[in-house]
Short mmCIF file of C-alpha atoms in Angstrom, two decimals:
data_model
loop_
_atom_site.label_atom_id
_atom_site.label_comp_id
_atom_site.label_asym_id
_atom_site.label_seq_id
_atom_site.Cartn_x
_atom_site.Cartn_y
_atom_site.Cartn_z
CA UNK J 11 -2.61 3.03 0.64
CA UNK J 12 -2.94 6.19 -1.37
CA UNK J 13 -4.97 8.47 0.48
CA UNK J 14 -5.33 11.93 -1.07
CA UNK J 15 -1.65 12.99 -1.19
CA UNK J 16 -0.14 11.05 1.59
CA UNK J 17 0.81 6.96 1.45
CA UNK J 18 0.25 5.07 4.65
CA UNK J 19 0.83 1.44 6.42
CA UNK J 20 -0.47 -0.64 8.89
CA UNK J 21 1.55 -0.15 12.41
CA UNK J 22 3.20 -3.79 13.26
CA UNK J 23 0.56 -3.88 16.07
CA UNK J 24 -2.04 -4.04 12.73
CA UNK J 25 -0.68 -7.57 12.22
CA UNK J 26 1.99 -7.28 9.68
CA UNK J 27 5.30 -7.93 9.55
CA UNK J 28 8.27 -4.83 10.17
CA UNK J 29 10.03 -5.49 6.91
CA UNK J 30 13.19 -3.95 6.25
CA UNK J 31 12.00 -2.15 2.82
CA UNK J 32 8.74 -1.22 5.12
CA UNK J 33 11.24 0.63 7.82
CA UNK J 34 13.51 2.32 5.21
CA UNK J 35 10.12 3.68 3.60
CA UNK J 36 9.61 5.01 7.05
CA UNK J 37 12.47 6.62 7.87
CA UNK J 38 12.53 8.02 4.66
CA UNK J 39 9.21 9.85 5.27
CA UNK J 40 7.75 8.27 2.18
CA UNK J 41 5.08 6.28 3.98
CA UNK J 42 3.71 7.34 7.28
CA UNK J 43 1.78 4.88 9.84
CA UNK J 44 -1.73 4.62 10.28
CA UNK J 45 -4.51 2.41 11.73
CA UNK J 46 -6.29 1.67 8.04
CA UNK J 47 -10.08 0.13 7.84
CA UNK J 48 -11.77 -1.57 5.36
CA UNK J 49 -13.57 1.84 4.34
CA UNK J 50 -10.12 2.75 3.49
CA UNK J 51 -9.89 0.99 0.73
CA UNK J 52 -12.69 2.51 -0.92
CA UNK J 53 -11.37 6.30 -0.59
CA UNK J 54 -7.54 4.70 -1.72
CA UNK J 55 -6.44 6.90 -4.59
CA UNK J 56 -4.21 3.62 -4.80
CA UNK J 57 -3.35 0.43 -3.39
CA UNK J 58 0.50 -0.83 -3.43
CA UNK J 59 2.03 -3.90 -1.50
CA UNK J 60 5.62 -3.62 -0.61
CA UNK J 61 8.39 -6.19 0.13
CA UNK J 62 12.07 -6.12 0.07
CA UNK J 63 11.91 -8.37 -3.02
CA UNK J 64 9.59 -6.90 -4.81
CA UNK J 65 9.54 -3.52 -3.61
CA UNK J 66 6.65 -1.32 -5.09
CA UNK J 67 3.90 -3.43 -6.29
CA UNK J 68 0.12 -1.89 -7.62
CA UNK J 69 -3.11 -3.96 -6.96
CA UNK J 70 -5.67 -3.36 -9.16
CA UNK J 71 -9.34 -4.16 -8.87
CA UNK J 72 -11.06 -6.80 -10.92
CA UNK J 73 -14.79 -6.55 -11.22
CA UNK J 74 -16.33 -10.62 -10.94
CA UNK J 75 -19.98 -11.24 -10.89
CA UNK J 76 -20.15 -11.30 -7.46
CA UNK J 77 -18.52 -8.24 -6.71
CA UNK J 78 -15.15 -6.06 -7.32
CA UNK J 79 -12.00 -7.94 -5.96
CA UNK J 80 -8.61 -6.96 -5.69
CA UNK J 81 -6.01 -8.50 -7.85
CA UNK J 82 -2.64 -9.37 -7.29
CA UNK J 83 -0.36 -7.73 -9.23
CA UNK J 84 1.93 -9.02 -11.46
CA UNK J 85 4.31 -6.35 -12.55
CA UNK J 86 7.03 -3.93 -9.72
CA UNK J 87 7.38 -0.69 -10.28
CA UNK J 88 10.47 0.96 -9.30
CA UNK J 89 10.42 3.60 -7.07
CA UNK J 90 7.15 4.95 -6.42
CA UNK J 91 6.86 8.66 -5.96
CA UNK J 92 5.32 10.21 -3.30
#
């Protein structure tokens, strides 16, 4: 998540897996770990997943009839900057 200028992840104890793209972000100092909550999301100035594959990846937000909804993205974007 994008929170004002900084990007954060979930610590492994969060649930998620300690990918190897994940780690280098890390020891790069271009993500920094963070407990995140659901409210979270709603303050994100963005959402990205990331993967060794796929690297940087943007969800956007679709609004449905019942509600807004993230969507999975579809296009990688190379090297995000901080």
């Amino acid at each position: 998540l994008k929170l004002d200028f900084d990007l954060y992840t979930p610590p492994v104890q969060s649930g998620l897996l300690p990918g190897a793209f994940r780690r280098k972000m890390l020891e790069q100092h271009l993500v920094k770990e963070k407990t995140l909550h659901v409210e979270d999301l709603e303050k994100a100035k963005a959402i990205y997943l990331i993967n060794s594959v796929r690297e940087w990846v943007t969800v956007t937000w679709t609004q449905t009839a019942r509600g807004e909804y993230p969507t999975l993205p579809t296009k990688v974007i190379q090297p995000l900057e901080a």
